[in-house]
Coordinates of C-alpha atoms (C1' of nucleotides) in Angstrom, one line a residue:
Chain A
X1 CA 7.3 3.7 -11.2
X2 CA 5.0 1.2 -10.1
X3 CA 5.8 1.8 -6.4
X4 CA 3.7 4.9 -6.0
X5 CA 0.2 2.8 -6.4
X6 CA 1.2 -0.2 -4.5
X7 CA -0.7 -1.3 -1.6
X8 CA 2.0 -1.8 0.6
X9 CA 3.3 1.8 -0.2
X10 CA 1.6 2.9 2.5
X11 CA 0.7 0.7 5.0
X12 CA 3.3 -1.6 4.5
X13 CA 7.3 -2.0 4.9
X14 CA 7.5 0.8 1.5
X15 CA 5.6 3.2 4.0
X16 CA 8.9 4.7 5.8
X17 CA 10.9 4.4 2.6
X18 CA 11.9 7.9 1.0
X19 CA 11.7 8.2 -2.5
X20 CA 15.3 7.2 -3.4
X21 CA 14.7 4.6 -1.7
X22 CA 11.7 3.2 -3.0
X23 CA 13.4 3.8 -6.3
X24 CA 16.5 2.0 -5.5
X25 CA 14.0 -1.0 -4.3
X26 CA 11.9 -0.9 -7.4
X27 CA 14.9 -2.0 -9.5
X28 CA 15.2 -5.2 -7.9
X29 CA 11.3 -6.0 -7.2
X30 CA 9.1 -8.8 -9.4
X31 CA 5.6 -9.0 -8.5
X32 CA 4.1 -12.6 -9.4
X33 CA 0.6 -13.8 -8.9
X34 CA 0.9 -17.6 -7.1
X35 CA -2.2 -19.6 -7.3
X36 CA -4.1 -21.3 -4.2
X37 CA -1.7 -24.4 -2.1
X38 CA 1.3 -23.3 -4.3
X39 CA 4.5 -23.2 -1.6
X40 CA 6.3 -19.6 -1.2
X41 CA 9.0 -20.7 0.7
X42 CA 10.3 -23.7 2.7
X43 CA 11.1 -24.2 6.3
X44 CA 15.1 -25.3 6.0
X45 CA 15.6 -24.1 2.7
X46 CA 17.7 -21.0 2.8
X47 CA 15.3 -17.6 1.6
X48 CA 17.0 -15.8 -1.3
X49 CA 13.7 -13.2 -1.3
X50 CA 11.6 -12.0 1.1
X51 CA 8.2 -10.1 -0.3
X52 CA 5.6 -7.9 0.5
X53 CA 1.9 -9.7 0.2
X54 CA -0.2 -7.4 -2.1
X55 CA -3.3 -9.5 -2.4
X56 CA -4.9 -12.2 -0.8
X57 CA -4.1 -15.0 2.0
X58 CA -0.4 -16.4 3.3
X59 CA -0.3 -19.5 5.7
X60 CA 2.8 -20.3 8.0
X61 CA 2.6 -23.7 8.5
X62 CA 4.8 -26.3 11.0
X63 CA 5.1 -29.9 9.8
X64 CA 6.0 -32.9 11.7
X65 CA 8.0 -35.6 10.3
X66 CA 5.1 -38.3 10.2
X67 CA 2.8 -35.2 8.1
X68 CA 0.8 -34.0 10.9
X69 CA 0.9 -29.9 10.4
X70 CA -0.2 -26.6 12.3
X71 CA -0.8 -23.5 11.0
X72 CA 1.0 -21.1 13.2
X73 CA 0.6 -17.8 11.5
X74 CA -1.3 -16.0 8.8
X75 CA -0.6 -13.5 7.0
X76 CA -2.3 -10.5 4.9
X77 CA -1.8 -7.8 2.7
X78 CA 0.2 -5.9 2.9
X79 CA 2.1 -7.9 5.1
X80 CA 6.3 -8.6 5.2
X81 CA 7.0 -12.1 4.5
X82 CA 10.1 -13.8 5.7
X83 CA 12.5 -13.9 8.3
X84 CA 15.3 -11.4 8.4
X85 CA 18.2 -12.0 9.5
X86 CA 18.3 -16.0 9.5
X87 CA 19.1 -18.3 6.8
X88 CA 15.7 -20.0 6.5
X89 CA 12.5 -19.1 7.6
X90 CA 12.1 -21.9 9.8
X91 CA 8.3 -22.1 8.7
X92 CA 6.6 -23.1 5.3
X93 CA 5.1 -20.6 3.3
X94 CA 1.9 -21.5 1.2
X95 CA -0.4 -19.5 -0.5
X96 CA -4.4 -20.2 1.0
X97 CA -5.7 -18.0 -1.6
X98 CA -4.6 -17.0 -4.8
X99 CA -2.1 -14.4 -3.9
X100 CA -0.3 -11.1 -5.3
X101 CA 3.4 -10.3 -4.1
X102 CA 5.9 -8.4 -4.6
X103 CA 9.3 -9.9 -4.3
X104 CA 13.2 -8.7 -3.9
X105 CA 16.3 -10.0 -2.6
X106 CA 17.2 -10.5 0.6
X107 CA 20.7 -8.8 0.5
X108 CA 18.1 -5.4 -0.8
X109 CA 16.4 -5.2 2.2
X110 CA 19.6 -5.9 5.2
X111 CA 21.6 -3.5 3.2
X112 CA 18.5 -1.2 3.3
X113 CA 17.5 -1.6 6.9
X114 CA 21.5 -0.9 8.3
X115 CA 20.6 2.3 6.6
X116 CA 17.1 3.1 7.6
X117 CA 16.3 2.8 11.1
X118 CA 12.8 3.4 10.5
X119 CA 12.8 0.3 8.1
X120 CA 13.8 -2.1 10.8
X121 CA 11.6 -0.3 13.6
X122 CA 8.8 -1.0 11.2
X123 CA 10.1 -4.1 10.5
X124 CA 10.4 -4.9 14.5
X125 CA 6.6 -3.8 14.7
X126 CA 5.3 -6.4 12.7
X127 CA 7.2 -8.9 14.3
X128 CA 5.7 -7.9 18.3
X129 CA 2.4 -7.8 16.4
X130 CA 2.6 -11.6 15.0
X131 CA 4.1 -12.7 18.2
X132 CA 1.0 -10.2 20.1
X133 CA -1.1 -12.7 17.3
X134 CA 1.1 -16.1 18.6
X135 CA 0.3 -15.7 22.0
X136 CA -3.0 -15.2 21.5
X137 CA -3.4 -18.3 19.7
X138 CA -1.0 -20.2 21.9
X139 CA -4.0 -19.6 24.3
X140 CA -7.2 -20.7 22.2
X141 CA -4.6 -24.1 21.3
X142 CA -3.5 -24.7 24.9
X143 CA -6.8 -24.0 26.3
X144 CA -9.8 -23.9 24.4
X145 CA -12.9 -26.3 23.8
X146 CA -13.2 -27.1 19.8
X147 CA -16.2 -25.2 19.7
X148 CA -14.3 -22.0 21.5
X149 CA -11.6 -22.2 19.2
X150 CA -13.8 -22.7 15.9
X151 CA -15.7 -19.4 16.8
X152 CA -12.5 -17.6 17.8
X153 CA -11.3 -17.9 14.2
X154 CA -14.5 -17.0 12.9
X155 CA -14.2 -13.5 15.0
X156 CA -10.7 -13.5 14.1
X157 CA -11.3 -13.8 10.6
X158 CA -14.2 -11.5 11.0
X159 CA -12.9 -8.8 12.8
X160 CA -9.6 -8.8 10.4
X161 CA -11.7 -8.4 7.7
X162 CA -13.9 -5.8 9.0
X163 CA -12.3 -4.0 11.8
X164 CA -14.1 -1.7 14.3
X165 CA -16.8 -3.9 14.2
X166 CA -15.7 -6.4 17.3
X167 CA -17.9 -5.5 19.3
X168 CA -21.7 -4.5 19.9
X169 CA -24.1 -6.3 18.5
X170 CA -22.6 -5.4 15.1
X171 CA -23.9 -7.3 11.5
X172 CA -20.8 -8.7 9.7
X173 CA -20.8 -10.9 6.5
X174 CA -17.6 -12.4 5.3
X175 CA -16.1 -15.1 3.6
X176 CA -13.7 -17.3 5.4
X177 CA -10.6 -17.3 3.2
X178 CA -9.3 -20.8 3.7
X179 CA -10.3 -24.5 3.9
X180 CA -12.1 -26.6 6.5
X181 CA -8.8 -28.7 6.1
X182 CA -6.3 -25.9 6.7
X183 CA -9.0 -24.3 9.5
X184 CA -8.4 -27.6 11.0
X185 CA -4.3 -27.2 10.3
X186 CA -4.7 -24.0 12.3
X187 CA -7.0 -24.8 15.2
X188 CA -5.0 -28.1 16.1
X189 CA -8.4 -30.0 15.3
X190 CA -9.3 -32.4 12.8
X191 CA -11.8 -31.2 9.7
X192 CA -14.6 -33.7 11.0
X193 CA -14.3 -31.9 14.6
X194 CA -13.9 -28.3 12.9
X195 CA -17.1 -28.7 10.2
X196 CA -19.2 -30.4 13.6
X197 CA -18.4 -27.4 15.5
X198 CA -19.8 -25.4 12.5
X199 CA -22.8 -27.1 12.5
X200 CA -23.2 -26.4 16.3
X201 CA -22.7 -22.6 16.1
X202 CA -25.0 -22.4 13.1
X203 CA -27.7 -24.4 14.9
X204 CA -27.0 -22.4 18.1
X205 CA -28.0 -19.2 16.0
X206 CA -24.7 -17.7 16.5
X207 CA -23.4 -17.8 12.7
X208 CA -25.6 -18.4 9.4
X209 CA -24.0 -20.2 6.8
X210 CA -25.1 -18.8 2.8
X211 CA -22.4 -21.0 1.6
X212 CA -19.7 -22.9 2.7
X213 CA -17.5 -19.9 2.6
X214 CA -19.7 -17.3 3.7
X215 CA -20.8 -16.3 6.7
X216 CA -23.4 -13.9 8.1
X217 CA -22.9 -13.3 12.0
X218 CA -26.0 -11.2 13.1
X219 CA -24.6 -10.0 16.3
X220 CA -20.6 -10.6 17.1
X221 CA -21.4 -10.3 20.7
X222 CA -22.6 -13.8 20.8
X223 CA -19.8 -14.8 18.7
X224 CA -17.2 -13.3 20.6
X225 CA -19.2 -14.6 23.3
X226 CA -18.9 -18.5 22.3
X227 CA -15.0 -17.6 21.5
X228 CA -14.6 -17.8 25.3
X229 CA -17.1 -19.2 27.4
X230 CA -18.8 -22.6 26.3
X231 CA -21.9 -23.1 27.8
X232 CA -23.4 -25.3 24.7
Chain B
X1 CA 29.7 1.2 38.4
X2 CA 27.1 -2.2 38.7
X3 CA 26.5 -2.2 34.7
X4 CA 30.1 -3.5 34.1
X5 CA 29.4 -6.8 36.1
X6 CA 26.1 -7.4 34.9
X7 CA 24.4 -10.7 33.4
X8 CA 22.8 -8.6 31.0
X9 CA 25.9 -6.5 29.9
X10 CA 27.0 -8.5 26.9
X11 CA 24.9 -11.0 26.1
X12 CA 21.4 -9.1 27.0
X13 CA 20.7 -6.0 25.7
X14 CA 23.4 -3.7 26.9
X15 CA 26.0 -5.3 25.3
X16 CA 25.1 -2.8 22.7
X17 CA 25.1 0.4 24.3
X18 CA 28.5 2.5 24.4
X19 CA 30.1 3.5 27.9
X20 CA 28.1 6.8 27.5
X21 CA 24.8 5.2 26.9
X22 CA 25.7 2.5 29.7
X23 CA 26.3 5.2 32.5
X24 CA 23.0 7.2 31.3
X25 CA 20.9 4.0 31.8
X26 CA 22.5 2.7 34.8
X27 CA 21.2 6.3 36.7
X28 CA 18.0 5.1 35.9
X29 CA 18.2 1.1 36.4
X30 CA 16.8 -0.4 40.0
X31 CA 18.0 -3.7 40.6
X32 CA 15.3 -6.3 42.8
X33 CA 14.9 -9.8 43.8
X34 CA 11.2 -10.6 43.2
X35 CA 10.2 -14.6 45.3
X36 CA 8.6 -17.1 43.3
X37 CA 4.7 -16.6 42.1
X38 CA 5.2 -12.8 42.4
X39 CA 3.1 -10.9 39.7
X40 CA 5.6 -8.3 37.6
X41 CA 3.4 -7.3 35.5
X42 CA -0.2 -7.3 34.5
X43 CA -1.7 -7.9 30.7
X44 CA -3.8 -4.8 30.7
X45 CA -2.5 -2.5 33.0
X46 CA -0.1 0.2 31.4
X47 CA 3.3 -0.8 31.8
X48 CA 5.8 2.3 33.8
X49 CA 8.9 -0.2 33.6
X50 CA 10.9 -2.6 31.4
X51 CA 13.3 -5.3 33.1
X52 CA 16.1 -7.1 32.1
X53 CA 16.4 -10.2 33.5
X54 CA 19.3 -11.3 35.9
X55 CA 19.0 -14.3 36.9
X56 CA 15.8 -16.7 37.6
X57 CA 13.1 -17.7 35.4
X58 CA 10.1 -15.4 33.9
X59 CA 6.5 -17.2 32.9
X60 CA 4.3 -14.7 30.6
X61 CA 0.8 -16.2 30.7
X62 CA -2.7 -15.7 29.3
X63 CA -5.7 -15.4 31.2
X64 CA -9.4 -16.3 30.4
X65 CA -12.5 -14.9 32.2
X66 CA -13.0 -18.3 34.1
X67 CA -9.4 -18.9 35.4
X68 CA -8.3 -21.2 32.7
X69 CA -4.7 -20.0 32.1
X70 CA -1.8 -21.1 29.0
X71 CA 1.8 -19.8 29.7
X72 CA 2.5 -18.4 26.0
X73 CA 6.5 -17.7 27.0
X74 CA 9.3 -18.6 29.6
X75 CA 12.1 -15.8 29.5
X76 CA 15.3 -16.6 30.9
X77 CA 18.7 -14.8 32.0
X78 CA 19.4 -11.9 29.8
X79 CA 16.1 -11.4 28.2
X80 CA 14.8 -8.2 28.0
X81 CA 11.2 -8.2 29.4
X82 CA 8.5 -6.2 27.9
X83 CA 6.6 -4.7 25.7
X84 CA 7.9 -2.0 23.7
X85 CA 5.7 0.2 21.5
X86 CA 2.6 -0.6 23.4
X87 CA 1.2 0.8 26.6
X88 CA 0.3 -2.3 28.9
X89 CA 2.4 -5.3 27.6
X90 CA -0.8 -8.4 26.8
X91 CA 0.1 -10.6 29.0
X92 CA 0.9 -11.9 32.8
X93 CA 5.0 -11.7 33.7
X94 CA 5.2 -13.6 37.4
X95 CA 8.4 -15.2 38.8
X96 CA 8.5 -18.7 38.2
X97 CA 11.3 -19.4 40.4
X98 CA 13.1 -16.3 42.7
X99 CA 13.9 -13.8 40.1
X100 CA 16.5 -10.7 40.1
X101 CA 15.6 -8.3 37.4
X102 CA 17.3 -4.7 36.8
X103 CA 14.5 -2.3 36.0
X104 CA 14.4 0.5 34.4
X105 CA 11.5 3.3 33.4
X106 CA 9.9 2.8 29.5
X107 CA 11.0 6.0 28.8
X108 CA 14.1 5.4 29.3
X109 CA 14.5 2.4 26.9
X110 CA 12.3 4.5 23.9
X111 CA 14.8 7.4 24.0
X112 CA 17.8 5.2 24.0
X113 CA 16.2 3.7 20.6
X114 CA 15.9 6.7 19.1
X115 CA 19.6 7.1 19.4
X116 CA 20.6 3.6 18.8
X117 CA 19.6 1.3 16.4
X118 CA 21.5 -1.2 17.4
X119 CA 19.6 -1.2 20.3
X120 CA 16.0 -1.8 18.6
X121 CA 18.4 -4.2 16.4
X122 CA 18.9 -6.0 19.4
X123 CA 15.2 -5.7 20.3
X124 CA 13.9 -7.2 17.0
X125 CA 16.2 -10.2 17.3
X126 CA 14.7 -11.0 20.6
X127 CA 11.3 -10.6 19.5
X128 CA 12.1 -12.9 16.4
X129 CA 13.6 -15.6 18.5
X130 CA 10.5 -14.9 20.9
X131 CA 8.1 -15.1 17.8
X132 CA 10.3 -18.6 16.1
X133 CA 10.1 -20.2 20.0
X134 CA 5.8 -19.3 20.2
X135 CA 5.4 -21.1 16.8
X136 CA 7.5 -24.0 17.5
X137 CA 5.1 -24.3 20.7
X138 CA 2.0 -24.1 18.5
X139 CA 3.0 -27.2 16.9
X140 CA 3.1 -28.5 20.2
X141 CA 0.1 -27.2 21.7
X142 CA -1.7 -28.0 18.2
X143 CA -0.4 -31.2 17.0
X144 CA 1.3 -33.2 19.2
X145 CA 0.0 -36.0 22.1
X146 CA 0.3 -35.4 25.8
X147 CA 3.2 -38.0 25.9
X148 CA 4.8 -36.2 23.3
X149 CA 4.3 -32.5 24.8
X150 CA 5.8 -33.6 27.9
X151 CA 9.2 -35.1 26.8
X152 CA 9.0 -31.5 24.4
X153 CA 9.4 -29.5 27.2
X154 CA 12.2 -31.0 28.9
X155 CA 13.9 -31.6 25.5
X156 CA 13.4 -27.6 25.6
X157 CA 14.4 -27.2 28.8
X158 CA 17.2 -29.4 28.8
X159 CA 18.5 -27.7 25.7
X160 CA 18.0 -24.6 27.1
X161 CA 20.1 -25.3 30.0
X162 CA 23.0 -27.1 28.6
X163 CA 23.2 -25.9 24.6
X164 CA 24.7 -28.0 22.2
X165 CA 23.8 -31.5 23.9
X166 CA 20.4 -31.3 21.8
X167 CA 21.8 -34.3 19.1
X168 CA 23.9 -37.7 19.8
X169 CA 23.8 -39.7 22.6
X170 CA 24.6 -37.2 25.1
X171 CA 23.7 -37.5 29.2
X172 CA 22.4 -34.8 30.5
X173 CA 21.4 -34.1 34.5
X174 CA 18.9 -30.8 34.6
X175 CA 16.2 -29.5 37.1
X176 CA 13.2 -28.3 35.9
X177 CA 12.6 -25.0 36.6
X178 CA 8.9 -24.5 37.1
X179 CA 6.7 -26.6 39.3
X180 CA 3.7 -29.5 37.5
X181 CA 1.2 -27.0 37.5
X182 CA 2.9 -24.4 35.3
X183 CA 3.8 -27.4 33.4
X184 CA 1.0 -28.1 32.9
X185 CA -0.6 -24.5 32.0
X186 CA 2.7 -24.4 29.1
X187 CA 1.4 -27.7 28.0
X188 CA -2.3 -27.0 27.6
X189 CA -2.7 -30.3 29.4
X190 CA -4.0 -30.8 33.4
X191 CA -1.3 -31.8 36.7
X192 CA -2.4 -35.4 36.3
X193 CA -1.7 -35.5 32.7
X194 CA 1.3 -34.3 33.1
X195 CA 2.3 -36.3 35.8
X196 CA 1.1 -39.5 34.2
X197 CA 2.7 -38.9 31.1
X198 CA 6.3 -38.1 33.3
X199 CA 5.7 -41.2 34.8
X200 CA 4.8 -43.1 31.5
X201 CA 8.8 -41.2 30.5
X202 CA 10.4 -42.9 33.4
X203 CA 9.2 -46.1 33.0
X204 CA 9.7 -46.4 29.2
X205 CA 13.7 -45.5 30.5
X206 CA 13.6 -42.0 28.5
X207 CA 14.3 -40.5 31.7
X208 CA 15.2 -40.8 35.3
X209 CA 13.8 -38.8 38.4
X210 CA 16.0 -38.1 41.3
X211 CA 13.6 -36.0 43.2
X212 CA 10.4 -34.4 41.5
X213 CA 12.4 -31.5 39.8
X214 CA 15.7 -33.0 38.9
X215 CA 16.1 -35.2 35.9
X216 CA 18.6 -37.5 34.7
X217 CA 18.7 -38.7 30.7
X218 CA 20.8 -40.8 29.6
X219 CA 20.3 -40.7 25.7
X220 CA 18.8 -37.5 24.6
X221 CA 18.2 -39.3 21.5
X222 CA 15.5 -40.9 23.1
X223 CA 13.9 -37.7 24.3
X224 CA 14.2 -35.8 21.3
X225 CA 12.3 -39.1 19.3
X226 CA 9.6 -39.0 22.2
X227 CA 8.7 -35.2 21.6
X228 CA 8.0 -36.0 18.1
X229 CA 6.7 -39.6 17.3
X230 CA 4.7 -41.8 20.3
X231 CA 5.4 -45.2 19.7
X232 CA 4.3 -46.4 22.9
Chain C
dC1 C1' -22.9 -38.3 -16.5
dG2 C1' -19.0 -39.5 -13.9
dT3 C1' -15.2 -37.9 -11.2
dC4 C1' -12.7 -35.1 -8.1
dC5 C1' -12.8 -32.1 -4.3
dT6 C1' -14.9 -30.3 -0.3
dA7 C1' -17.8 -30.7 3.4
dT8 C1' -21.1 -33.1 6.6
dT9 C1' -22.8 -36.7 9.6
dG10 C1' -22.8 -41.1 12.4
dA11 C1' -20.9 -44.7 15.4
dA12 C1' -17.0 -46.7 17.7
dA13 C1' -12.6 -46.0 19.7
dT14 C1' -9.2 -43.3 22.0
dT15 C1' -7.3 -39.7 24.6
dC16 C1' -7.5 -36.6 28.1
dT17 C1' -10.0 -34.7 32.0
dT18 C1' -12.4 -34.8 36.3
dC19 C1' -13.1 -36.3 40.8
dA20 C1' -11.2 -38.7 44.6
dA21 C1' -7.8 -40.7 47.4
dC22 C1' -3.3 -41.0 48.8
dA23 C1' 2.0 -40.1 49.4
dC24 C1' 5.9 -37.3 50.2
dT25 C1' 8.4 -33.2 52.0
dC26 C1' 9.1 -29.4 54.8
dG27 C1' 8.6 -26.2 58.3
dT28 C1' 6.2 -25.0 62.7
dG29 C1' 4.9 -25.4 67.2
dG30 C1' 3.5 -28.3 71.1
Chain D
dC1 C1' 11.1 -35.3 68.9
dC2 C1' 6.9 -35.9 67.0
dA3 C1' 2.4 -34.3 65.3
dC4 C1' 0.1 -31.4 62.2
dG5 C1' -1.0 -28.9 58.1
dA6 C1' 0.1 -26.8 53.8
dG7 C1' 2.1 -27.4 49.4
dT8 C1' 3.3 -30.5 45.8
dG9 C1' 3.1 -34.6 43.2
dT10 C1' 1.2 -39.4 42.0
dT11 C1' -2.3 -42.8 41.0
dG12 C1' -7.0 -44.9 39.9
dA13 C1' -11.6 -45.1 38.0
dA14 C1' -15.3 -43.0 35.6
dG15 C1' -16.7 -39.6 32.4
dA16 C1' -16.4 -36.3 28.6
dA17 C1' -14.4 -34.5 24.5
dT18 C1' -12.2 -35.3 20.4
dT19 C1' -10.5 -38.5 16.9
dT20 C1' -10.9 -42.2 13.7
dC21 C1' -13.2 -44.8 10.4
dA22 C1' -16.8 -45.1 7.3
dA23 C1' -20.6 -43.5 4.6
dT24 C1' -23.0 -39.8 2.2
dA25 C1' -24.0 -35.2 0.0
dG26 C1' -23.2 -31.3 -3.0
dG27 C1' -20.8 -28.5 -6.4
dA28 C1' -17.5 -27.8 -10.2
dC29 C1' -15.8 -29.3 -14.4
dG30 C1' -14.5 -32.0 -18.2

DNA sequence: CGTCCTATTGAAATTCTTCAACACTCGTGG
DNA sequence: CCACGAGTGTTGAAGAATTTCAATAGGACG
């Protein structure tokens, strides 16, 4: 059974399952490996599978009929992905990194949740926790300078990667798991504005840059700090 | 009994609880009328009641430390309003127009869950449609133009009001619910913006004014194409 | 070595905000 | 009945922030 070692066995959807259960599930699971940009699943186009995210990095992405896009969600291991209960997800799906999943039909999981309250109730978590994560972003779009909202990703980022470590005048290095192009798709900036804003935390002392990807942040009060208040 | 009268009692959330379940809550329920720009609740302050709503219009808004605010939800007759699963609920509720809510304690609602899925079934919808609703707004916070935000919301508002008059050429008459300035904290965008760009509606014939809450459009057409391309 | 992809930087153009003035409505009290 | 003030909404002009267009740099890979 692969089930037992599986990271979302735990912490994931598989957590509240019993062991019938989970054997009953493992029957109808595939777990594929989808390389970086490759699409998971498309906005109108009705969802036949919905998956568990075993490895790496899942964007949610709007698009407007003249190609401009927003990022509106992302998504970890050993996140749920898809929408229950409605046709189609109403979102794309696209892999930012290479990713891991573990896949099964649809019909599985509604005919599993009308018989395990505790599936849905998990299932109902995650959802209040991504619309908690909306909300949140809602304000940073609606309301926050560039520079604010290129330093709240990177503390979002950072402090998704490393919890605990929010506040104090913690040390955190980490790698920023996506694009300048889709940090742009996300923040509601363009990459020029998003790689400037860079630039300006990095020259402000706030973040150090090793490599494109990587960043060291010597004390995250000062990047939590620029995440709210912008006084250059 | 006031349940079997109630706004909320088939289309909110108690349409479903049982007779039993209906008198056992309604023991328990407080009904109020709360005036416009009344706070209901507070982001960080535990919450000791959830509410459904009755009639009126709810704002849920985010605050930053310097006053800068972005409403992240507008909750109509029958939502449910709260948090569940979480002590204090993350965000500002206030009365955007006179409200009447029936109240209840959080307690109350948890044990009813326990004993009725359907009733966190009915939950988790909500939060989903919540959660597709903040990340169609993110596309609008993130990616669209002022011009295009504002015929947004009243496509959203007008669709809200009268369903299934979104398509064709259909007329519509509607007020707006909420006054420029909490248009203008859903938009991300100032009062002069907004009003500019209202004005820039009318005279491009989108839309008609009859006072400064009640509009007139003729072609909903027109509005829907002004929320998503700006041709001028 | 050349090409593709990603990221950075500069200068001009555009959009939105800020600051300021003004208009309208409504209720209150002289 | 009218004047007054508060609350709400509109408009103009100047300023600031972000985008757009264009050029350049660096790394990865064949």
């Amino acid at each position: 059974m692969l089930c037992a070692s599986c990271e979302a066995r735990h912490k994931g959807i598989c957590g509240v399952l019993n062991p019938d259960q989970l054997v009953a599930l493992s029957k109808h699971t595939t777990k594929k490996t989808v390389s970086s940009d490759q699409e998971l699943f498309s906005a109108d186009v009705p969802t036949k599978s919905y998956s568990n995210i075993l490895a790496g990095v899942v964007k949610l992405t709007k698009l407007m009929a003249d190609g401009r896009q927003q990022i509106v969600g992302l998504q970890f291991a050993p996140d749920f992905l898809g929408r229950p209960f409605k046709q189609s997800p109403g979102v794309f799906a696209e892999a930012a990194t290479e990713v891991r999943l573990c896949s099964f039909p649809t019909k599985i999981l509604e005919d599993m949740i009308s018989e395990s309250p505790e599936l849905e109730h998990r299932l109902h978590e995650q959802a209040l926790k991504e619309l908690d994560e909306a909300r949140e972003w809602m304000l940073t779009l609606g309301r926050k300078t560039a520079s604010e909202k290129t330093a709240s990703f990177l503390y979002m980022i950072a402090t998704h990667i490393i919890p605990d470590k929010g506040t104090d005048g913690n040390t955190i290095r980490f790698d920023i798991p996506i694009k300048r192009a889709d940090m742009a798709d996300f923040l509601g900036l363009t990459i020029e504005t998003v790689s400037r804003q860079i630039t300006k935390l990095r020259k402000a002392g706030i973040i150090e840059l090793e490599n494109n990807r990587t960043v060291y942040v010597s004390n995250m009060n000062l990047l939590a700090k620029a995440s709210e208040v912008d006084r250059d």
